[in-house]
Short mmCIF file of C-alpha atoms in Angstrom, two decimals:
data_model
loop_
_atom_site.label_atom_id
_atom_site.label_comp_id
_atom_site.label_asym_id
_atom_site.label_seq_id
_atom_site.Cartn_x
_atom_site.Cartn_y
_atom_site.Cartn_z
CA MET A 1 160.46 188.87 185.31
CA LYS A 2 159.41 188.35 181.82
CA LEU A 3 162.94 186.94 181.04
CA ASN A 4 162.52 184.34 183.82
CA LYS A 5 159.28 183.03 182.41
CA PHE A 6 160.95 182.75 178.96
CA PHE A 7 163.64 180.54 180.49
CA PHE A 8 161.11 178.36 182.53
CA GLY A 9 159.28 177.69 179.18
CA LEU A 10 162.51 176.42 177.53
CA LEU A 11 163.08 174.18 180.52
CA MET A 12 159.68 172.73 180.26
CA THR A 13 159.72 171.91 176.52
CA PRO A 14 162.08 168.79 176.68
CA ALA A 15 160.11 167.22 179.49
CA VAL A 16 156.90 167.42 177.55
CA MET A 17 158.56 166.02 174.55
CA MET A 18 159.91 163.07 176.60
CA VAL A 19 156.46 162.17 177.78
CA GLY A 20 155.05 162.22 174.35
CA CYS A 21 157.81 159.79 173.10
CA GLY A 22 156.88 157.49 175.84
CA ASP A 23 153.45 156.79 174.44
CA TYR A 24 154.89 155.16 171.29
CA GLU A 25 154.13 151.41 170.74
CA ASP A 26 156.04 149.19 168.37
CA THR A 27 153.37 147.40 166.32
CA GLU A 28 153.55 145.03 163.46
CA VAL A 29 151.20 145.25 160.45
CA ALA A 30 150.75 142.16 158.31
CA SER A 31 150.55 142.71 154.57
CA PRO A 32 147.13 141.71 153.08
CA GLU A 33 146.89 138.40 151.42
CA ALA A 34 145.08 137.38 148.31
CA ASP A 35 142.05 135.17 148.66
CA ALA A 36 142.98 131.52 148.41
CA ASP A 37 140.90 130.96 145.30
CA ALA A 38 142.15 134.24 143.63
CA ILE A 39 143.56 133.27 140.15
CA GLY A 40 144.84 136.78 138.97
CA ALA A 41 144.22 136.16 135.29
CA TYR A 42 145.52 138.95 133.04
CA PHE A 43 146.63 139.82 129.59
CA GLU A 44 150.12 141.14 129.42
CA SER A 45 149.09 144.14 127.32
CA SER A 46 145.77 146.16 126.90
CA ALA A 47 146.56 146.58 123.20
CA VAL A 48 148.16 143.99 120.77
CA SER A 49 148.89 144.28 117.07
CA GLU A 50 148.86 141.27 114.82
CA GLN A 51 150.06 141.57 111.30
CA LEU A 52 149.29 138.52 109.17
CA SER A 53 150.56 137.54 105.60
CA PRO A 54 147.93 137.17 102.93
CA GLY A 55 147.02 133.51 103.12
CA GLN A 56 147.22 133.34 106.79
CA THR A 57 143.81 132.61 108.30
CA SER A 58 144.19 132.78 112.10
CA PHE A 59 146.34 133.89 114.99
CA LYS A 60 146.70 132.75 118.61
CA ILE A 61 146.24 134.42 121.97
CA VAL A 62 147.09 133.42 125.47
CA LEU A 63 146.38 134.44 129.11
CA ASN A 64 148.58 134.70 132.04
CA ARG A 65 147.66 134.35 135.82
CA ALA A 66 149.28 135.42 139.10
CA SER A 67 148.40 132.09 141.06
CA PHE A 68 149.39 129.08 139.08
CA SER A 69 149.67 126.16 141.57
CA GLU A 70 146.37 124.32 140.28
CA ALA A 71 144.88 123.46 136.92
CA VAL A 72 142.05 125.92 136.22
CA ASN A 73 139.91 127.23 133.35
CA VAL A 74 139.23 130.98 132.88
CA PRO A 75 136.14 132.05 130.79
CA VAL A 76 136.69 134.73 128.24
CA LYS A 77 134.12 136.79 126.36
CA ALA A 78 134.46 138.66 123.11
CA THR A 79 132.97 142.13 123.03
CA ASP A 80 133.21 142.50 119.29
CA PRO A 81 129.76 143.71 118.21
CA ASP A 82 130.19 142.65 114.51
CA ASN A 83 130.97 139.09 115.40
CA PHE A 84 133.75 139.24 112.89
CA PHE A 85 136.06 136.97 114.76
CA SER A 86 135.55 133.38 116.09
CA LEU A 87 137.43 131.87 119.00
CA SER A 88 138.22 128.11 119.18
CA ASP A 89 137.38 128.00 122.86
CA ASN A 90 135.40 130.15 125.33
CA GLN A 91 137.74 129.58 128.15
CA PHE A 92 141.62 129.69 128.71
CA VAL A 93 142.89 126.38 130.05
CA PHE A 94 145.77 126.35 132.39
CA ASP A 95 147.66 123.26 133.46
CA ALA A 96 148.81 122.97 137.00
CA GLU A 97 152.02 124.90 137.70
CA LYS A 98 151.69 126.68 134.40
CA GLN A 99 151.48 130.50 134.41
CA VAL A 100 150.63 130.77 130.76
CA SER A 101 147.60 129.18 129.31
CA SER A 102 147.16 126.98 126.28
CA PRO A 103 146.53 129.30 123.36
CA ILE A 104 143.12 130.00 121.82
CA THR A 105 142.96 130.21 118.05
CA VAL A 106 141.27 133.34 116.58
CA THR A 107 139.73 132.91 113.13
CA PHE A 108 137.78 135.44 111.06
CA ASN A 109 135.39 135.74 108.24
CA GLN A 110 137.72 135.64 105.31
CA SER A 111 134.96 136.76 102.65
CA VAL A 112 134.88 140.20 104.00
CA VAL A 113 138.56 140.81 104.90
CA GLU A 114 140.15 143.62 103.11
CA LEU A 115 143.85 143.86 102.62
CA GLN A 116 145.63 146.53 104.67
CA LYS A 117 142.41 147.26 106.64
CA THR A 118 142.66 147.00 110.58
CA TYR A 119 140.07 144.93 112.39
CA SER A 120 139.68 144.83 116.12
CA LEU A 121 138.83 142.15 118.78
CA LYS A 122 137.96 143.10 122.15
CA LEU A 123 138.27 140.46 125.06
CA GLN A 124 137.48 140.31 128.64
CA VAL A 125 138.15 137.97 131.65
CA ALA A 126 136.81 138.12 135.17
CA ASP A 127 134.09 140.57 134.11
CA GLY A 128 136.77 143.25 134.01
CA VAL A 129 137.61 143.10 137.75
CA LYS A 130 140.83 141.86 139.09
CA ASP A 131 140.40 139.17 141.76
CA HIS A 132 144.11 139.15 142.96
CA LEU A 133 145.72 141.82 145.03
CA TYR A 134 148.96 141.54 143.16
CA GLY A 135 147.67 140.79 139.82
CA ALA A 136 149.48 142.25 137.01
CA GLY A 137 148.30 143.21 133.49
CA TYR A 138 144.88 143.80 132.34
CA THR A 139 141.41 142.12 132.41
CA ASP A 140 140.57 143.64 129.05
CA ALA A 141 142.57 143.65 125.87
CA THR A 142 142.10 144.81 122.25
CA TYR A 143 143.70 142.83 119.45
CA SER A 144 144.05 144.63 116.29
CA MET A 145 144.66 142.56 113.15
CA VAL A 146 145.95 143.61 109.72
CA ILE A 147 146.74 141.56 106.69
CA ASP A 148 149.41 142.92 104.65
CA TYR A 149 152.68 141.97 102.83
CA ALA A 150 156.05 142.81 104.25
CA TRP A 151 157.20 145.97 102.38
CA LYS A 152 160.61 147.05 102.10
CA SER A 153 162.00 150.20 100.61
CA ASP A 154 165.78 149.80 100.70
CA SER A 155 165.89 147.38 97.78
CA LEU A 156 164.66 149.98 95.20
CA ALA A 157 165.92 153.46 94.57
CA SER A 158 163.82 156.49 95.21
CA THR A 159 161.93 157.99 92.11
CA MET A 160 160.88 161.32 90.86
CA VAL A 161 157.04 161.23 90.59
CA LYS A 162 155.65 163.74 88.04
CA ASP A 163 152.01 164.32 88.54
CA GLU A 164 149.29 166.28 86.73
CA TYR A 165 147.28 167.24 89.78
CA ALA A 166 150.51 168.38 91.57
CA GLY A 167 151.38 170.47 88.47
CA THR A 168 154.72 168.74 88.08
CA PHE A 169 153.84 166.32 85.03
CA ASP A 170 156.28 168.12 82.77
CA LYS A 171 158.60 169.32 85.41
CA GLU A 172 161.12 167.88 87.91
CA GLY A 173 158.45 166.19 90.05
CA ALA A 174 158.69 165.11 93.66
CA LEU A 175 161.02 162.60 95.22
CA ALA A 176 159.21 159.41 96.36
CA ALA A 177 160.17 156.11 97.86
CA VAL A 178 159.33 153.04 95.95
CA GLU A 179 158.52 149.76 97.96
CA ILE A 180 158.52 146.14 96.98
CA ALA A 181 156.76 143.23 98.93
CA LYS A 182 159.41 140.86 99.79
CA ASP A 183 157.01 138.12 100.65
CA PHE A 184 154.88 138.33 97.39
CA GLU A 185 154.65 135.06 95.31
CA VAL A 186 157.98 133.68 96.77
CA ASP A 187 159.19 130.34 95.26
CA GLU A 188 161.52 129.02 97.89
CA GLU A 189 162.77 126.15 95.72
CA LYS A 190 164.57 128.57 93.41
CA PRO A 191 167.82 130.01 94.55
CA SER A 192 168.18 133.66 95.46
CA PRO A 193 167.92 136.31 93.98
CA ASP A 194 165.89 135.08 91.12
CA TYR A 195 163.10 133.25 93.07
CA THR A 196 160.01 135.33 92.37
CA LYS A 197 157.41 134.80 89.48
CA ASN A 198 156.22 138.37 89.75
CA SER A 199 156.86 141.47 91.79
CA LEU A 200 154.57 143.64 93.75
CA VAL A 201 155.45 147.23 93.67
CA ARG A 202 153.94 150.43 95.29
CA ILE A 203 154.23 154.04 96.25
CA SER A 204 152.71 154.33 99.63
CA SER A 205 150.34 157.15 100.61
CA PHE A 206 150.84 158.72 97.24
CA PHE A 207 149.71 162.29 97.95
CA ALA A 208 151.48 162.59 101.19
CA THR A 209 154.60 161.19 99.47
CA ILE A 210 154.52 163.80 96.77
CA GLY A 211 153.79 166.60 99.26
CA LYS A 212 150.17 167.44 98.35
CA SER A 213 148.71 166.16 101.61
CA LYS A 214 149.96 166.55 105.09
CA ALA A 215 148.23 163.37 106.22
CA ALA A 216 148.91 159.90 105.02
CA GLY A 217 146.05 158.27 103.33
CA GLU A 218 145.08 155.00 101.85
CA ASP A 219 145.91 156.08 98.30
CA HIS A 220 148.63 153.48 97.84
CA ILE A 221 149.46 152.88 94.22
CA GLN A 222 150.44 149.30 94.20
CA PHE A 223 150.72 147.09 91.21
CA VAL A 224 152.14 143.67 89.92
CA VAL A 225 154.76 143.31 87.28
CA ASP A 226 156.07 140.25 85.52
CA LYS A 227 159.75 138.81 85.80
CA ASP A 228 160.85 141.33 83.17
CA HIS A 229 159.22 144.20 85.18
CA LYS A 230 156.48 144.76 82.36
CA ASN A 231 152.78 144.21 81.86
CA PRO A 232 151.84 146.09 85.12
CA GLN A 233 148.35 145.64 86.62
CA PHE A 234 146.97 146.97 89.81
CA LEU A 235 146.77 144.66 92.77
CA THR A 236 143.05 143.71 92.79
CA THR A 237 140.66 141.34 94.43
CA ASP A 238 140.46 139.30 91.28
CA TYR A 239 144.27 138.93 91.22
CA LEU A 240 144.44 137.58 94.76
CA ALA A 241 141.52 135.37 93.99
CA ASN A 242 143.32 133.77 90.99
CA ASN A 243 146.19 132.88 93.55
CA GLU A 244 143.77 131.39 95.90
CA ILE A 245 143.74 134.13 98.51
CA SER A 246 140.45 135.36 99.76
CA LEU A 247 141.08 139.00 100.36
CA LYS A 248 139.51 142.11 99.03
CA VAL A 249 141.55 145.01 97.57
CA ASN A 250 140.13 148.51 97.63
CA THR A 251 141.13 150.30 94.57
CA THR A 252 138.26 153.03 94.74
CA LYS A 253 137.30 155.82 97.09
CA LEU A 254 140.83 155.83 98.42
CA ALA A 255 141.25 158.55 101.11
CA THR A 256 143.94 161.04 100.11
CA GLY A 257 144.20 162.90 103.31
CA MET A 258 143.05 166.01 101.55
CA THR A 259 139.84 167.83 101.61
CA GLN A 260 137.73 170.05 99.36
CA LYS A 261 135.64 172.98 101.00
CA PHE A 262 132.76 174.58 99.00
CA ALA A 263 131.13 177.92 99.45
CA GLU A 264 128.37 176.37 101.50
CA GLU A 265 130.87 175.50 104.11
CA LYS A 266 130.61 171.84 103.57
CA GLU A 267 134.01 170.19 103.58
CA TYR A 268 134.47 166.79 101.83
CA PRO A 269 137.37 164.42 101.69
CA ILE A 270 139.18 164.05 98.40
CA CYS A 271 139.25 160.52 97.21
CA MET A 272 141.02 158.65 94.44
CA ASP A 273 139.80 155.87 92.13
CA LEU A 274 142.60 153.99 90.22
CA VAL A 275 141.92 153.71 86.50
CA GLY A 276 144.89 152.22 84.71
CA ILE A 277 148.51 151.58 84.60
CA ASN A 278 150.94 150.94 81.77
CA VAL A 279 154.49 151.10 80.77
CA GLU A 280 155.66 154.30 79.07
CA ALA A 281 156.17 153.61 75.38
CA ALA A 282 159.81 154.70 75.45
CA THR A 283 160.66 151.88 77.75
CA ALA A 284 158.09 149.16 76.83
CA GLU A 285 160.50 147.27 74.66
CA ALA A 286 163.74 148.27 76.32
CA LYS A 287 165.94 145.62 77.88
CA THR A 288 166.53 147.45 81.17
CA ASP A 289 165.65 147.28 84.82
CA ASN A 290 164.69 150.91 84.77
CA VAL A 291 161.05 151.02 83.72
CA THR A 292 158.77 154.21 83.60
CA TYR A 293 155.19 153.52 84.63
CA GLN A 294 152.28 155.75 84.00
CA VAL A 295 149.18 155.70 86.22
CA THR A 296 145.77 157.22 85.53
CA TYR A 297 143.43 158.09 88.24
CA GLU A 298 140.34 160.12 89.15
CA LEU A 299 139.96 162.63 91.89
CA TYR A 300 136.86 164.06 93.37
CA ALA A 301 135.36 165.41 96.59
CA PHE A 302 133.15 162.60 98.11
CA ASP A 303 129.86 163.21 100.04
CA GLU A 304 129.60 159.88 101.85
CA LYS A 305 126.13 160.45 103.09
CA ALA A 306 124.79 161.32 99.72
CA ASP A 307 127.12 158.90 97.96
CA LYS A 308 127.96 161.68 95.48
CA LYS A 309 131.18 162.76 93.79
CA TYR A 310 131.84 166.36 93.14
CA LEU A 311 134.48 168.07 90.75
CA LEU A 312 137.52 169.54 92.55
CA SER A 313 137.81 173.37 92.23
CA THR A 314 140.53 175.90 93.19
CA GLU A 315 137.56 178.37 93.75
CA ASP A 316 134.57 178.39 96.22
CA ASP A 317 131.64 176.98 94.21
CA THR A 318 128.18 178.07 95.29
CA VAL A 319 126.90 174.60 94.39
CA PRO A 320 129.10 171.59 94.14
CA VAL A 321 129.16 170.18 90.61
CA GLU A 322 128.72 166.23 90.39
CA GLY A 323 131.65 164.43 88.68
CA ASN A 324 135.23 163.71 88.78
CA THR A 325 138.51 164.76 87.12
CA GLN A 326 141.09 162.37 85.48
CA TYR A 327 144.75 162.98 86.07
CA LYS A 328 148.03 161.13 85.22
CA ALA A 329 151.25 160.47 87.11
CA LYS A 330 154.44 158.81 86.00
CA PHE A 331 157.61 157.57 87.74
CA GLU A 332 160.67 155.42 86.93
CA VAL A 333 161.34 152.16 89.00
CA LYS A 334 164.78 151.17 89.10
CA PHE A 335 164.79 147.51 90.00
CA VAL A 336 167.84 145.63 91.29
CA LYS A 337 168.60 141.85 91.11
CA ALA A 338 168.24 141.39 94.81
CA SER A 339 165.07 143.34 95.12
CA ALA A 340 163.04 140.26 96.19
CA GLU A 341 165.29 139.28 98.97
#
């Protein structure tokens, strides 16, 4: 009897399933459409980097849109709290049938711009809300600007840096890459390769390069030499001003990526001040493209809040002692004829 009920249940199951299938209705659901007046304005990227050469005073930005049949203007607002940048217009202008707007020019306060320092401009359209169902991109964008030379390292050989702080001044030293700014004081009327008045040379992130710091810092040793690779001088604000370039160059309180901790458990960043640079006496009069330079600098732990410098110590001092310590570093630069290309 139980077996018969089991088979009856099996026979009933397909019938029930057939009834269920008969309830299906074939319906068509239309895709949602964007509002007729939706523009779909957007920035292609939420973060854009602009690198300008010294002497450049502006850069341009554009906006895109999803619907581009009619001419239209899209207001834009800058959310830069420091008012560092200025826009040539407060709206992006779109011509009919154009997906990309006419460019807006961004200028900045040149009197406060620092070489190799990054500045940011935040822009927003449509109050940060997309008005188009199929709008791409972003309604907010951050433009980061830095002014710097175009550095290259493949034109100069590496060098062994011998440094007092690293304890290698009278030893083998540490291998470091030497860079040259290929777009520095270029005279295009003269044929290559001898078309530069002077050369701008540097060792980037000095203490990270020689292995004393794990973090890259702002401690670039960068200096100008004449066409004979002699008479070095640090790249400074005054040097650029003499060449009609309104940029500041920081040569003090350069972050090294290192820190100093004292017994009172306060940890301060170690900073570097550049003091002087000269050609080592042995190569000062030599007629060669291999020149040895000696740099003098000061190191100290810096308390930014109190604006005080403290002596570095290998021990945990009970009370930090104000002051700084002077060190030297030397390295040979092997120039080649095509180094400015």
